[in-house]
Coordinates of C-alpha atoms and ligand atoms in Angstrom, one line a residue:
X1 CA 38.0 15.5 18.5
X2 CA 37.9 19.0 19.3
X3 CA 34.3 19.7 21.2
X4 CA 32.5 22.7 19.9
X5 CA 30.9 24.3 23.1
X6 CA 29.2 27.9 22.9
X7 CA 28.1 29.4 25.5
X8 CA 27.6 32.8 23.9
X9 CA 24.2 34.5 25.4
X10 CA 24.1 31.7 28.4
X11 CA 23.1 31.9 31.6
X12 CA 23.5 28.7 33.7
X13 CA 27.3 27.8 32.1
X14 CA 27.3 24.7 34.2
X15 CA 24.1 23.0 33.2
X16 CA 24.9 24.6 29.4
X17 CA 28.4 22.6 29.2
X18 CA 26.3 19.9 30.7
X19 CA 23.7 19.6 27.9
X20 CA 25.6 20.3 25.2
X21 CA 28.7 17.8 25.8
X22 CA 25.5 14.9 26.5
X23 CA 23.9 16.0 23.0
X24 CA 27.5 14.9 21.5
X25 CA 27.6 11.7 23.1
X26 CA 24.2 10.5 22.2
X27 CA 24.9 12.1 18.5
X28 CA 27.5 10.4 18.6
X29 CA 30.1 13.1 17.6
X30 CA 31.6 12.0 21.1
X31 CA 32.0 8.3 20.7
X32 CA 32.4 5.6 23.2
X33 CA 35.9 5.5 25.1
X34 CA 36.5 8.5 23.8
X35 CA 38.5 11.3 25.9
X36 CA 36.6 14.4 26.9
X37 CA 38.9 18.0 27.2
X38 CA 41.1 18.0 30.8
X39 CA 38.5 20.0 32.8
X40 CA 41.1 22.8 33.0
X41 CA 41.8 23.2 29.6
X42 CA 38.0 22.7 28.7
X43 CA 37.3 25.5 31.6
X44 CA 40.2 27.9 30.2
X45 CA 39.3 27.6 26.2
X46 CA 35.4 28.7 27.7
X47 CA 36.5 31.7 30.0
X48 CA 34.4 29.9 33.1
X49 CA 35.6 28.7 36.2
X50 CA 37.1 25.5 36.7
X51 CA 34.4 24.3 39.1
X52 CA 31.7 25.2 36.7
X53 CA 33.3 22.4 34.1
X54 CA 33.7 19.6 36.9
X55 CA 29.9 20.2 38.0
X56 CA 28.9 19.5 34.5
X57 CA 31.1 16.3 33.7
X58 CA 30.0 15.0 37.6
X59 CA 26.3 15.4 36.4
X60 CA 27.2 13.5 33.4
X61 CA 29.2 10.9 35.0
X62 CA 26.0 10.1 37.5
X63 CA 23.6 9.5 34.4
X64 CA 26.2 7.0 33.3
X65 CA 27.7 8.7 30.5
X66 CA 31.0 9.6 31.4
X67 CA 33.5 8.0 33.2
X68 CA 36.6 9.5 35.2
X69 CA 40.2 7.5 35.6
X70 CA 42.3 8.8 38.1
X71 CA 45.0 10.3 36.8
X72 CA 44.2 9.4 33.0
X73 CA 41.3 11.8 32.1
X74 CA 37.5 11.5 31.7
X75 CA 36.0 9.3 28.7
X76 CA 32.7 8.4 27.2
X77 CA 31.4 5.3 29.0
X78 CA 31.3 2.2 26.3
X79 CA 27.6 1.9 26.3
X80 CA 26.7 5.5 26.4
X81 CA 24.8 5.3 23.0
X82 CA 22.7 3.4 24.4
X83 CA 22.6 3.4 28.2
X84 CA 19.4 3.5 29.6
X85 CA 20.0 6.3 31.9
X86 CA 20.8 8.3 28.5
X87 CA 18.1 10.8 28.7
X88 CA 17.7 11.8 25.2
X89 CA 17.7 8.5 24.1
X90 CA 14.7 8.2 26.3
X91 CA 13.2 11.6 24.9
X92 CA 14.3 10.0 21.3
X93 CA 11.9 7.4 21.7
X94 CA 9.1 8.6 23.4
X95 CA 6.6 7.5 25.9
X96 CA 3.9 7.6 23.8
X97 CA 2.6 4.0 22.9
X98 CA 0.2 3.6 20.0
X99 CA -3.4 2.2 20.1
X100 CA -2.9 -1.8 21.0
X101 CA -4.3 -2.7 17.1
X102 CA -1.6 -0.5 15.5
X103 CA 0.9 -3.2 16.6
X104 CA -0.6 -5.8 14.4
X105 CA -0.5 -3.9 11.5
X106 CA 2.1 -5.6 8.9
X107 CA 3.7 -3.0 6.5
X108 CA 4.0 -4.3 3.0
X109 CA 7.8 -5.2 3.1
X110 CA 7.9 -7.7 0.3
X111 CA 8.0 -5.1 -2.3
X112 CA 11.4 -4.0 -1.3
X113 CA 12.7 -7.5 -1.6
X114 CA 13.9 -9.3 -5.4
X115 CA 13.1 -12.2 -6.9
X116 CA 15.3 -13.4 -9.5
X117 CA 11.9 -15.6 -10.9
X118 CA 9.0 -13.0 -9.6
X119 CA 5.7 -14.3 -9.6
X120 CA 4.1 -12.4 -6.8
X121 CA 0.9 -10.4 -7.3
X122 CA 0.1 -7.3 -7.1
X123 CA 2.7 -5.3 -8.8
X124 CA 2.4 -4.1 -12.7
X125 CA 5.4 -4.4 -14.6
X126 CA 7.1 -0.8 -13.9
X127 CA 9.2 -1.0 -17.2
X128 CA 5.7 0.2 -19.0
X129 CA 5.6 3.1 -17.7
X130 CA 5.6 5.4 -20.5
X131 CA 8.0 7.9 -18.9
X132 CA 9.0 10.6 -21.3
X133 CA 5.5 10.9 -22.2
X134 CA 4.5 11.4 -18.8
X135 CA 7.7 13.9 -18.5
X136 CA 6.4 15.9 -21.2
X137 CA 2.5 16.2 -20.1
X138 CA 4.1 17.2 -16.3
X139 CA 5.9 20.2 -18.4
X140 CA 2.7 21.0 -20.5
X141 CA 0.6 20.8 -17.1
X142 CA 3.2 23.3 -14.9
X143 CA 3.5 25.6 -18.2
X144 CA -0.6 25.5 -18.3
X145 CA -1.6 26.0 -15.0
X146 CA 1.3 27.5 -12.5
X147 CA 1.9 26.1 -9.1
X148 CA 1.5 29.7 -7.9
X149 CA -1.6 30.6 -9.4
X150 CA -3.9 29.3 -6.6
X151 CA -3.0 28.3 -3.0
X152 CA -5.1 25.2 -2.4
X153 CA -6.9 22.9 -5.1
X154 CA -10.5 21.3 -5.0
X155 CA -11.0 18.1 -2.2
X156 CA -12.7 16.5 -5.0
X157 CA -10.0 16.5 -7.3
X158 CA -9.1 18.7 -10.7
X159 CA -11.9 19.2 -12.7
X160 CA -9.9 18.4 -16.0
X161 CA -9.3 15.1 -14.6
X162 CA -12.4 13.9 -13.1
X163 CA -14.1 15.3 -16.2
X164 CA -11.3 12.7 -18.2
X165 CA -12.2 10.1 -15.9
X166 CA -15.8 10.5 -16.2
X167 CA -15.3 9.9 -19.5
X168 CA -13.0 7.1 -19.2
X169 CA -14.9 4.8 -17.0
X170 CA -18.3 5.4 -19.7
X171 CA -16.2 4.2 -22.6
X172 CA -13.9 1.4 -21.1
X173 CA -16.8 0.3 -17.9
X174 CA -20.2 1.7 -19.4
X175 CA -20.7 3.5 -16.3
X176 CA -22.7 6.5 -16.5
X177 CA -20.8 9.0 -14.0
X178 CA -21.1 12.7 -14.2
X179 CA -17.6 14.8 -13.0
X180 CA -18.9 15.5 -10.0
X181 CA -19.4 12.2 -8.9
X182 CA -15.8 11.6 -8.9
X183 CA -13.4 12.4 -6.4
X184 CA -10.0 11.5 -7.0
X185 CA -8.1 9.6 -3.9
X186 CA -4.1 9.2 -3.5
X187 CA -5.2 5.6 -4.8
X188 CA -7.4 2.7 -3.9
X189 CA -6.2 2.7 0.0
X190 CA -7.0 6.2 0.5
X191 CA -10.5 5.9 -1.3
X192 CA -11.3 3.2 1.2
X193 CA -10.3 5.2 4.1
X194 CA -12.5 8.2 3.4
X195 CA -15.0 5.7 2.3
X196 CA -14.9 4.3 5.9
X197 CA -14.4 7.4 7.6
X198 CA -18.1 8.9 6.3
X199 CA -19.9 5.3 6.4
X200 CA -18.7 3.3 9.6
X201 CA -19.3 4.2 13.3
X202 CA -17.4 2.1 16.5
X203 CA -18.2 -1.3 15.8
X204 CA -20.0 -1.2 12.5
X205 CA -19.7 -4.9 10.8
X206 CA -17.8 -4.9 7.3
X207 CA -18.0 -8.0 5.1
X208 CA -14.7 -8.2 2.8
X209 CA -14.0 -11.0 0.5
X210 CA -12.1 -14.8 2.1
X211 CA -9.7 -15.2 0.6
X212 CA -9.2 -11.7 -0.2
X213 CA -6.9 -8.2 -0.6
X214 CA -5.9 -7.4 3.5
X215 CA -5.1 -3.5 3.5
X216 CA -9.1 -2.6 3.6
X217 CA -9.6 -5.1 6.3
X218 CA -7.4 -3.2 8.7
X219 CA -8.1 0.2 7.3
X220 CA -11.9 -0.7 8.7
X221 CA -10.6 -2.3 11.9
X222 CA -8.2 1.0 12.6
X223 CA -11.4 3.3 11.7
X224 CA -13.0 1.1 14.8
X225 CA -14.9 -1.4 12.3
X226 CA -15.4 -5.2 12.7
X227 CA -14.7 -7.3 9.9
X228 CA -16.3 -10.4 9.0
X229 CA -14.6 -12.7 6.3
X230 CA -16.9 -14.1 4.4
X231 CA -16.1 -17.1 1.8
X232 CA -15.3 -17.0 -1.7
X233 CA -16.1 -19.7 -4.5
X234 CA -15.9 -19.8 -8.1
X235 CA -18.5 -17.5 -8.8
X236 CA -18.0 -15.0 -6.4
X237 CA -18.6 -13.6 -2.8
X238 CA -21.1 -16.4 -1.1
X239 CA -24.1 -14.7 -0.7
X240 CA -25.9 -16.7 1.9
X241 CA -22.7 -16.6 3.9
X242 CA -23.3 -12.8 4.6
X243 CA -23.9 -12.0 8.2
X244 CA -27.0 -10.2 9.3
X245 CA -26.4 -6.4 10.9
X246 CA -23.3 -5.1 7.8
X247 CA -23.2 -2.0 7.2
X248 CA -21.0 -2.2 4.0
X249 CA -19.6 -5.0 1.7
X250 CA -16.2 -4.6 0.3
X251 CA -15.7 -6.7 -2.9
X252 CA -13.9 -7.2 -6.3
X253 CA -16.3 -8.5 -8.5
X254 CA -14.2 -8.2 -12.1
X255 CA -11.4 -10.5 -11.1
X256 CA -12.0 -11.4 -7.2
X257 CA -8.5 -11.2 -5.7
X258 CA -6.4 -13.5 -5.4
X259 CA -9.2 -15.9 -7.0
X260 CA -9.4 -14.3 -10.5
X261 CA -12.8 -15.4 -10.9
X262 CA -15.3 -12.7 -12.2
X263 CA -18.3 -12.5 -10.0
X264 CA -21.2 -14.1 -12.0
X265 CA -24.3 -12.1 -13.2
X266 CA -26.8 -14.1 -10.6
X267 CA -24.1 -14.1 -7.7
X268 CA -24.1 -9.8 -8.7
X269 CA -27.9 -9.4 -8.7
X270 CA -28.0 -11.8 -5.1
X271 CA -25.5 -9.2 -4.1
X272 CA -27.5 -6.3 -4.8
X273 CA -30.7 -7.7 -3.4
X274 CA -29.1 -8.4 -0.4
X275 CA -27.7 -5.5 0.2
X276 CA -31.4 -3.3 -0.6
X277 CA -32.9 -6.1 2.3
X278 CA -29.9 -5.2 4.5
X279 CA -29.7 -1.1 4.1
X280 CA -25.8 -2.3 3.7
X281 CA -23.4 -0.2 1.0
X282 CA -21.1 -2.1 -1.6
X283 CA -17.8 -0.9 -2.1
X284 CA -16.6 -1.7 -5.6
X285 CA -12.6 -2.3 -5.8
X286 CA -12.6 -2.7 -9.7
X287 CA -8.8 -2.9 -9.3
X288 CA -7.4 -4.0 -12.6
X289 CA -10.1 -4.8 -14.8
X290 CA -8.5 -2.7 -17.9
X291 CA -6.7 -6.1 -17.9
X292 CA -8.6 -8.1 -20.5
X293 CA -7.6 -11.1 -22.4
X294 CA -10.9 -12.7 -23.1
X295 CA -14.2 -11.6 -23.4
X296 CA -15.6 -8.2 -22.6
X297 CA -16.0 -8.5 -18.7
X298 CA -19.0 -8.0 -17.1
X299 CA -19.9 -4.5 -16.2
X300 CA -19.8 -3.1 -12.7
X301 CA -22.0 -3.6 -10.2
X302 CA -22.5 -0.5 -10.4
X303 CA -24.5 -0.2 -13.1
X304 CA -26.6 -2.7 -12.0
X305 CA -27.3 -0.4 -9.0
X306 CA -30.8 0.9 -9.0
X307 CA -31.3 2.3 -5.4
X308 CA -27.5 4.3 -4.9
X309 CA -25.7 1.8 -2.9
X310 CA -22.8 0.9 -4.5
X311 CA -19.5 2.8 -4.3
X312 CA -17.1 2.5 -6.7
X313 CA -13.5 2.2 -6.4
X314 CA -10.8 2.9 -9.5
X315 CA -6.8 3.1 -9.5
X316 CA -4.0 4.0 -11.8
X317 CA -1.5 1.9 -9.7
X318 CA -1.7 -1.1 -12.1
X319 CA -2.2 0.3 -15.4
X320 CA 0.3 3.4 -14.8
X321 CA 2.3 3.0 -11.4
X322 CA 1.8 2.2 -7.6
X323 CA 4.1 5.6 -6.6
X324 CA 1.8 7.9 -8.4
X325 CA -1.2 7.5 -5.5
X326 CA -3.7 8.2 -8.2
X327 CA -6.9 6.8 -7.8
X328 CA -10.7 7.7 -7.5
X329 CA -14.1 7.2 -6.1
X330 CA -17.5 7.5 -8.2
X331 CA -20.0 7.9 -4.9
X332 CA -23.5 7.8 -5.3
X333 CA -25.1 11.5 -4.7
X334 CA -26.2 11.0 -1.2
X335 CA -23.1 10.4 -0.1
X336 CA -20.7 13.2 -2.7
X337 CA -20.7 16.0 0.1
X338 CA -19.3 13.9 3.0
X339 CA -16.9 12.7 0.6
X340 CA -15.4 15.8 -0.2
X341 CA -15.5 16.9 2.9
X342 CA -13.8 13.6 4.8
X343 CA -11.1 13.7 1.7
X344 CA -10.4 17.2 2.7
X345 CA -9.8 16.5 6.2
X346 CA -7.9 13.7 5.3
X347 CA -4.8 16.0 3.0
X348 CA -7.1 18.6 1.7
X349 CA -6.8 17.0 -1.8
X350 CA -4.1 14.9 -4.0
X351 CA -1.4 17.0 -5.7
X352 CA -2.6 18.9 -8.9
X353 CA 0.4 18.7 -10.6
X354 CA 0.1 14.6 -11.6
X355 CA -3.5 14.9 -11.7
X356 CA -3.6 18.0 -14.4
X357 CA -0.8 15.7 -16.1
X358 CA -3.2 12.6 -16.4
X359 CA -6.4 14.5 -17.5
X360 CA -3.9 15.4 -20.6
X361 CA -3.0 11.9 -21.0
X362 CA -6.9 10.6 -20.9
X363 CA -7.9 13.9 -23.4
X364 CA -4.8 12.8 -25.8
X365 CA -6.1 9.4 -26.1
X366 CA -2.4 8.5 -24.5
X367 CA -3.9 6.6 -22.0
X368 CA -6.3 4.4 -24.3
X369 CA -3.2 3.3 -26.5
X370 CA -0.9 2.8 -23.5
X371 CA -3.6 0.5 -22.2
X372 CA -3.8 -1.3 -25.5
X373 CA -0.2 -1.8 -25.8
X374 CA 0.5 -3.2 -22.0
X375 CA -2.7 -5.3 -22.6
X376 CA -0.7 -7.3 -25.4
X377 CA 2.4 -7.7 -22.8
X378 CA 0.5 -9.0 -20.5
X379 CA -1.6 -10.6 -22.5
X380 CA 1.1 -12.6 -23.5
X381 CA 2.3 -13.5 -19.8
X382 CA -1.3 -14.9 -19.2
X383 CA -1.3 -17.3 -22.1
X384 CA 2.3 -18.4 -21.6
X385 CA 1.5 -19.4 -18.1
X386 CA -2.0 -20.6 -18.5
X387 CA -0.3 -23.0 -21.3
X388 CA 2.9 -23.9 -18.9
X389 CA 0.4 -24.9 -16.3
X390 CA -1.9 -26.9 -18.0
X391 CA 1.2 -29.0 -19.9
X392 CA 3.6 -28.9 -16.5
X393 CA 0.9 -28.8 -13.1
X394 CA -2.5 -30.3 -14.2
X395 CA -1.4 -33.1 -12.3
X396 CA -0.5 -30.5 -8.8
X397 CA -2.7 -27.5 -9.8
X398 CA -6.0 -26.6 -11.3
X399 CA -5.9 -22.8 -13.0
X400 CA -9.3 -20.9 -11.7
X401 CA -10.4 -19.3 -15.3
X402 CA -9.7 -15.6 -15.6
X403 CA -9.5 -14.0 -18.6
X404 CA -8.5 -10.7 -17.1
X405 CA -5.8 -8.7 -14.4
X406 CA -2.5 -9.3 -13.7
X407 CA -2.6 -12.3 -11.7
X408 CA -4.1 -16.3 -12.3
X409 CA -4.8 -18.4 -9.1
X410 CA -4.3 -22.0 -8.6
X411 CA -6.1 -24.7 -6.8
X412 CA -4.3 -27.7 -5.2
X413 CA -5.3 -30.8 -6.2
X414 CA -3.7 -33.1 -3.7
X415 CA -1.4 -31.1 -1.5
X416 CA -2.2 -29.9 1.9
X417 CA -1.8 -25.9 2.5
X418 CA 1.4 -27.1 4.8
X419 CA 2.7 -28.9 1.1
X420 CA 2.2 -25.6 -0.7
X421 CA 3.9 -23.3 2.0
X422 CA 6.4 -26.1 1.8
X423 CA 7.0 -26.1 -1.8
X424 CA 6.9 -21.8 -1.5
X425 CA 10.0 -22.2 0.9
X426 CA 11.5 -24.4 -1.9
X427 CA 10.9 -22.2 -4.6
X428 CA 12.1 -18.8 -2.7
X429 CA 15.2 -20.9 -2.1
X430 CA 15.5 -21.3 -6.0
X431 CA 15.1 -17.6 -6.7
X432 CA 11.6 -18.6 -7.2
X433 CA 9.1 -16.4 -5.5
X434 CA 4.9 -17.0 -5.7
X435 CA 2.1 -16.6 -3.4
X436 CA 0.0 -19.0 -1.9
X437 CA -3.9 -19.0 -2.1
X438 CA -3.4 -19.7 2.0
X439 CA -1.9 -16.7 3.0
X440 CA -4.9 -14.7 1.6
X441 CA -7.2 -15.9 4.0
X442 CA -8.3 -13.7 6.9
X443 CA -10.4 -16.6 8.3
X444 CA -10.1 -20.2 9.3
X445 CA -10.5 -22.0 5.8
X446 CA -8.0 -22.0 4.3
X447 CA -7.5 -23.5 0.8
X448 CA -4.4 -24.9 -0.8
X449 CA -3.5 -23.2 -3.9
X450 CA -0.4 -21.2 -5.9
X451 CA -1.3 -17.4 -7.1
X452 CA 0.9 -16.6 -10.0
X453 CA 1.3 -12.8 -10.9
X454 CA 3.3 -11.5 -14.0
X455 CA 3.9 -8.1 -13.8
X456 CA 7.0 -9.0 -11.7
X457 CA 8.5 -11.3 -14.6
X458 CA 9.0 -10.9 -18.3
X459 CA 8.0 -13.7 -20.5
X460 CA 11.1 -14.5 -21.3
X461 CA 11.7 -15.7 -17.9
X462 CA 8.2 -17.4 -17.6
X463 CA 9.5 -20.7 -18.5
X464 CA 12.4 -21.1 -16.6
X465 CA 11.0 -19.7 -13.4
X466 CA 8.1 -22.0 -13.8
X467 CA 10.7 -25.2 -14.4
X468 CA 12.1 -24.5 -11.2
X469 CA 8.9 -24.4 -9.0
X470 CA 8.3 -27.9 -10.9
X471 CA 11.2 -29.0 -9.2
X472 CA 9.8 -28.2 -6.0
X473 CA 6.8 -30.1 -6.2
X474 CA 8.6 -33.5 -6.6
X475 CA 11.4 -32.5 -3.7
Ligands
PLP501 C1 -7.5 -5.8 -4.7 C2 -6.6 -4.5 -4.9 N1 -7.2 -3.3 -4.9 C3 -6.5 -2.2 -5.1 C4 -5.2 -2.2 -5.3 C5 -4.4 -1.0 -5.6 O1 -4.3 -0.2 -4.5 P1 -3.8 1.3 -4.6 O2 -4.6 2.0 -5.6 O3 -4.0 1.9 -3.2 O4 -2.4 1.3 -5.0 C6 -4.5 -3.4 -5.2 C7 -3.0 -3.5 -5.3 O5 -2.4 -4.5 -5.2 C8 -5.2 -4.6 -5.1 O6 -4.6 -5.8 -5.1

């Protein structure tokens, strides 16, 4: 290896040769054992004195990273890379230690990993996406509106597409929501962060939904919230289980997840009334209900909200795709300035491009026939597995009725949560992989139960995947 010293423009030659022979050992362009120049050569090549080449490789040898055999030459110690006394290593990773909650913070790993038989929630099927559609709007958008024309966009969003959205949620939600009460978010998480940011102070109490969806439950703990878990039955968050003193309630009353079960009308209007008695605020996660099999589903919460005190939360991740961070907020008046504001400080506002690109595919009436057409894949997912259950599990599982999203949930009817994590290690072992209803608790009940998502598996694999986890029941 011939090593590339300059010393062109230098001052202290010594402690030059010095730092830049260490910077190719802990690149590793110098490896271990390797042999370093003979200190006269080295010396000669540079046009420096001999002495000025042994000072550097003694100052190296005394942090460990060289070593010198007599006679032989001087070589790169073994463990240079990753000796201790390496001081860029050190530098490389820092003193600096996070906040002691940051370390309990999962990162959502599982996505990366396959399933041959995929019946984890929370992803859409991918394969939907209508792609050369979206290429061409993309085109259409850059043609229409230049990247160069303005410097920065609106925190709020581009008015084409909250205007679309506006429109969107009135026709498919019968909301009632001008533009300007939508600000559009890099998706769900990001609305809840701003959320948070303008309503919580240290210590502020946040109810969320148990079993429920954990990424808002640490994005209020990291903003310096406490959250309370509070229970979960068949029709909905349980009321009378709210602690006194919350300042907001986070829920998902179209398809609770993972439960599936819509929030009943009485259970909504409790809701409500609590919340006027408490002064708290209800954050709305209406995550996937363009998902419907069934019946129309009830309308939001929100427009049951008389007084302003429900937030509501929409995303794109499920009915387009998770990596376009599109989302939005529809915020009650008194709260649209802080908003904007906190959504500004948080990236200034969600690139223009994809959003000017969606407000076409909304105004085109793309979006309302995409919508129809993964409705009828999925519909068919739901029924096929619905119908698998009932024939295959009724003895082992009892479905919780859902007539909407991408996802049905399971009750146990026997088995222990230990039997169900059991039979999940089975399955994953038999290219099977599910959820259980156990490891979306945040609290201490936990109940036993299978979650079955479908936007991971096509139907045609339904059967076979669901044959399998049979097996595991009766190993
Ligand atoms: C309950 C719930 N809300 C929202 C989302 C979507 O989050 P985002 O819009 O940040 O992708 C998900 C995704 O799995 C979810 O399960």
């Amino acid at each position: 290896m011939t090593l590339h010293i300059s010393l062109v423009g230098r001052k202290q030659l010594s402690v030059e040769v010095y730092r830049q022979v260490r910077d190719a050992i802990v690149c590793g362009t110098l490896r271990p054992d390797e042999r370093l120049p003979a200190s006269r050569e080295l010396a000669a090549d540079l046009g420096v004195s001999r002495m000025t080449v042994t000072v550097a490789f003694e100052r190296l040898a005394a942090e460990g990273l060289v070593i010198s055999r007599v006679g032989d030459g001087t070589y790169v110690t073994a463990d240079a890379a990753g000796s201790r006394s390496n001081p860029r290593r050190r530098q490389i990773q820092g003193v600096l230690q996070p906040r002691h909650l940051w370390q309990s913070v999962p990162l959502p790993t599982a996505f990366a990993e396959r399933a041959r038989f995929d019946f984890r929630t929370g992803n859409p099927d991918v394969s939907l996406f209508p792609s050369a559609t979206w290429r061409r709007l993309l085109v259409a958008a850059l043609r229409e509106q230049p990247l160069t024309e303005r410097i920065y966009g609106d925190p709020a969003g581009h008015r084409g597409l909250r205007e679309a959205i506006a429109r969107h949620v009135s026709v498919s939600r019968g909301l009632t929501a001008s533009p300007d009460d939508v600000t559009v978010t890099n998706g769900t998480q990001q609305a809840l962060d701003v959320i948070g940011r303008v309503l919580l102070s240290k210590s502020d109490r946040v109810a969320v939904e148990d079993p429920g969806y954990w990424p808002p439950r640490r994005v209020f703990e990291t903003l310096g919230a406490r959250v309370v878990p509070v229970p979960v039955d068949r029709e909905g968050l349980v009321i009378k289980a709210l602690p006194r003193h919350v300042r907001a309630v986070y829920v998902t009353p179209s398809h609770q997840y993972p439960t599936g079960a819509p929030m009943t009308l009485p259970r909504r209007q409790a809701l409500l009334d609590w919340a006027e008695r408490h002064g708290a605020a209800i954050l709305e996660d209406d995550y996937d209900s363009e998902f419907r099999f069934s019946a129309r589903p009830l309308e939001p919460l929100r427009t049951l909200d008389a007084t302003g005190r429900v937030i509501y939360i929409g995303s794109f991740s499920k009915t387009l795709l998770p990596t376009l961070r599109l989302g939005f907020i529809i915020t009650p008046r008194s709260l649209q300035a802080a908003v904007h504001r906190a959504k500004f400080l948080a990236d200034w506002h969600s690139a223009e491009l994809p959003q000017a690109a969606l407000a076409r595919f909304i105004n085109a009436g793309d979006f309302a026939r995409h919508l129809r057409r993964i409705n009828m894949v999925y519909r068919e997912r739901h029924e096929l597995i619905s119908h698998l259950l009932a024939r295959d599990f009724c003895d082992q599982l009892e479905v919780i009725p859902s007539g909407a999203g991408l996802h049905l949930a399971t009750f146990a009817r026997r088995a222990s949560v230990d039997d169900i994590e059991a039979v999940a290690n089975r399955a994953r072992a038999a290219g099977v992989a599910i959820r259980t209803l156990a490891s979306f608790s945040a609290g201490a009940q936990r109940r036993a139960g299978i979650v079955f998502g479908y936007g991971g598996i096509a139907a045609l694999h339904i059967e076979e995947g669901l044959r399998r986890l049979r097996r595991c029941f009766s190993a």
